[in-house]
Coordinates of C-alpha atoms in Angstrom, one line a residue:
M236 CA 14.4 49.0 35.8
A237 CA 13.5 49.1 39.6
A238 CA 11.0 51.9 38.8
Y239 CA 8.8 49.5 36.6
G240 CA 8.6 46.9 39.2
K241 CA 6.4 49.4 41.1
F242 CA 3.8 49.6 37.8
T243 CA 0.7 47.8 38.1
D244 CA -0.1 44.7 35.1
N245 CA -2.4 47.3 33.5
E246 CA 0.2 50.4 33.4
L247 CA 2.6 47.7 32.0
A248 CA 0.4 46.6 29.4
S249 CA 0.0 50.0 28.2
L250 CA 3.4 50.8 28.1
I251 CA 4.4 47.6 26.1
K252 CA 1.7 48.7 23.6
E253 CA 3.7 51.6 23.1
D254 CA 6.7 49.7 22.3
D255 CA 8.4 49.7 25.8
Q256 CA 11.2 47.7 25.9
L257 CA 11.9 47.7 29.6
A258 CA 7.9 47.5 30.3
Y259 CA 8.2 43.9 28.4
T260 CA 10.9 42.8 30.3
E261 CA 9.2 43.6 33.3
V262 CA 6.5 41.6 32.6
F263 CA 8.9 38.7 31.5
L264 CA 10.7 38.7 35.0
R265 CA 7.5 39.0 36.7
Y266 CA 5.9 36.0 35.1
S267 CA 8.2 33.7 33.2
K268 CA 9.2 31.8 36.3
L269 CA 5.3 31.6 37.5
L270 CA 4.2 30.9 34.1
V271 CA 6.7 28.0 33.5
A272 CA 5.8 26.3 36.9
H273 CA 2.2 26.4 35.5
A274 CA 3.2 25.0 32.2
Y275 CA 5.2 22.0 33.5
R276 CA 2.4 21.4 36.0
L277 CA 0.1 20.8 32.5
L278 CA 2.8 19.3 30.7
G279 CA 5.2 17.4 32.8
N280 CA 7.9 18.6 30.9
Q281 CA 10.5 21.2 31.6
D282 CA 11.9 21.6 28.3
E283 CA 8.5 22.1 26.7
A284 CA 7.0 24.4 29.3
N285 CA 9.7 26.5 29.1
D286 CA 9.0 26.5 24.9
V287 CA 5.5 27.5 25.7
V288 CA 5.9 30.3 28.2
Q289 CA 8.4 31.7 25.5
D290 CA 6.5 31.2 22.7
V291 CA 3.6 33.1 24.7
L292 CA 5.9 36.0 26.0
L293 CA 7.1 36.4 22.3
T294 CA 3.8 36.5 20.8
L295 CA 2.9 39.4 23.4
W296 CA 5.5 41.6 22.1
Q297 CA 5.1 40.6 18.5
N298 CA 1.4 41.5 18.8
R299 CA 1.9 43.9 21.6
K300 CA -0.2 46.6 19.0
S301 CA -3.1 44.8 18.5
I302 CA -3.5 42.7 22.0
A303 CA -6.6 44.0 23.8
L304 CA -6.8 42.8 27.2
N305 CA -10.2 42.1 28.6
T306 CA -9.2 40.8 31.5
S307 CA -5.8 41.3 33.5
L308 CA -2.3 40.7 32.1
S309 CA -1.8 37.9 34.4
S310 CA -5.3 36.1 33.5
Y311 CA -4.4 36.7 30.0
L312 CA -0.9 35.1 30.3
Y313 CA -2.1 32.2 32.1
T314 CA -5.0 31.8 29.4
A315 CA -2.6 31.8 26.7
I316 CA -0.2 29.2 28.4
R317 CA -3.1 27.0 28.6
N318 CA -4.4 27.5 25.1
R319 CA -1.0 27.0 23.9
I320 CA -0.6 23.7 25.6
F321 CA -4.3 22.6 24.4
N322 CA -3.3 23.1 21.0
R323 CA 0.2 21.4 21.6
M324 CA -1.4 18.5 22.6
S325 CA -4.1 18.2 20.0
H326 CA -1.5 18.8 17.4
Q327 CA 0.6 16.1 19.0
K328 CA -2.6 13.8 18.7
I329 CA -2.9 14.6 15.2
V330 CA 0.3 13.4 14.3
A331 CA 0.7 10.6 16.6
K332 CA -2.4 9.3 14.7
Y333 CA -0.9 10.2 11.4
A334 CA 2.2 8.3 12.3
D335 CA 0.2 5.5 13.3
S336 CA -1.6 5.1 10.0
I337 CA 1.6 5.7 7.9
V338 CA 2.9 2.8 10.4
N339 CA -0.2 1.1 9.6
F340 CA -0.2 1.4 6.3
M341 CA 3.7 0.5 5.7
E342 CA 2.9 -2.7 7.8
V343 CA -0.9 -3.6 5.9
G344 CA 0.8 -2.2 2.4
H345 CA 3.6 -4.2 2.6
A346 CA 2.0 -7.7 3.4
V347 CA -0.6 -6.9 0.7
T348 CA 2.5 -6.6 -1.5
D349 CA 3.8 -9.4 -0.6
E350 CA 0.7 -11.7 -1.2
L351 CA 0.3 -10.4 -4.6
I352 CA 3.8 -11.3 -5.5
R353 CA 3.6 -14.6 -3.8
A354 CA 0.0 -15.0 -5.8
K355 CA 1.5 -14.1 -9.3
E356 CA 4.3 -16.3 -8.5
L357 CA 2.3 -19.2 -7.6
A358 CA 0.0 -18.5 -10.4
V359 CA 3.3 -18.6 -12.9
I360 CA 4.1 -22.0 -11.3
I361 CA 0.7 -23.4 -12.0
E362 CA 0.7 -22.4 -15.5
Q363 CA 4.1 -24.1 -16.1
E364 CA 2.7 -27.3 -14.4
I365 CA -0.4 -27.6 -16.4
A366 CA 1.7 -26.9 -19.6
A367 CA 3.6 -29.8 -18.7
L368 CA 0.5 -32.3 -18.7
P369 CA 0.4 -34.5 -21.2
P370 CA -1.5 -32.8 -24.5
K371 CA -4.6 -34.7 -24.2
M372 CA -4.7 -34.8 -20.2
R373 CA -3.8 -30.9 -20.4
E374 CA -6.6 -30.2 -23.0
V375 CA -9.5 -31.9 -21.4
F376 CA -8.5 -30.5 -17.8
L377 CA -8.6 -27.2 -19.2
L378 CA -12.0 -27.6 -21.1
N379 CA -13.2 -28.7 -17.7
K380 CA -11.1 -26.1 -15.2
R381 CA -11.3 -22.6 -17.5
E382 CA -14.2 -23.5 -19.5
E383 CA -15.8 -25.1 -17.4
L384 CA -17.6 -27.7 -19.6
S385 CA -19.3 -30.6 -17.7
Y386 CA -17.8 -34.4 -18.4
K387 CA -20.5 -34.7 -20.8
E388 CA -19.9 -31.9 -22.8
I389 CA -16.0 -32.3 -23.0
A390 CA -16.6 -36.2 -24.1
L391 CA -19.1 -34.9 -27.0
K392 CA -16.3 -32.1 -28.1
L393 CA -13.4 -34.0 -28.0
D394 CA -14.8 -37.6 -29.0
I395 CA -14.3 -39.6 -25.8
T396 CA -16.1 -41.1 -23.3
D397 CA -17.4 -38.6 -20.2
K398 CA -16.0 -41.6 -18.0
T399 CA -12.5 -41.0 -20.0
A400 CA -13.2 -37.0 -19.6
K401 CA -13.8 -37.7 -15.5
Q402 CA -10.5 -39.8 -15.1
Q403 CA -8.5 -37.4 -17.1
V404 CA -9.4 -34.2 -15.0
Y405 CA -8.9 -36.5 -12.0
N406 CA -5.4 -37.7 -13.2
A407 CA -4.5 -33.8 -13.8
V408 CA -5.5 -32.8 -10.5
K409 CA -3.4 -35.4 -8.7
N410 CA -0.4 -34.7 -10.9
L411 CA -0.5 -31.2 -10.3
R412 CA -1.4 -31.7 -6.5
L413 CA 1.7 -33.8 -6.0
K414 CA 4.2 -31.5 -8.3
L415 CA 2.7 -28.1 -6.3
T416 CA 3.2 -29.9 -2.9
S417 CA 6.6 -30.7 -3.9
I418 CA 7.3 -27.2 -5.0
M419 CA 5.7 -25.6 -2.3
S420 CA 7.8 -27.9 0.4
I421 CA 10.9 -26.5 -1.3
L422 CA 9.6 -23.1 -1.8
P423 CA 8.2 -22.5 1.7
F424 CA 7.7 -18.5 0.7
L425 CA 5.1 -19.0 -1.6

């Protein structure tokens, strides 16, 4: 093993391509601490720095047959560390954005769902209160509010005066407002 310590980086790289595990071990011993220190400076986290270096060195061994070193072995390793860290940071940003969007959807989606449920419940209560109006008052109110007939049109249709139609709608609205106000005070969730 001591003989491998005398080999240059280029010689070690050539031996690694020929499946020489001792040459790989020498590269590991020669560079792992330096690479971890470099990765730690970039990441600020010792465990992540160790992981990145382990990944790069493992990739070196796994791809030993296909790696073409256009630079020195040390330049290749430092560049690989930097690229792996940048990829990791980019991935973390994407994950964080995705997590934020899920949280936002859950908060907004939940609120929208609650609002829809409350609106439906309120609509049911309003329909019940309209149904509880006296029959003639209910009929005049519905003609005015749902069918959007004027007081004059209601008067002609029901053979009443337009003043009576107006008074019936006024009384219905007043009655509904009172009942709904009391219901809302009892059921504040709506």
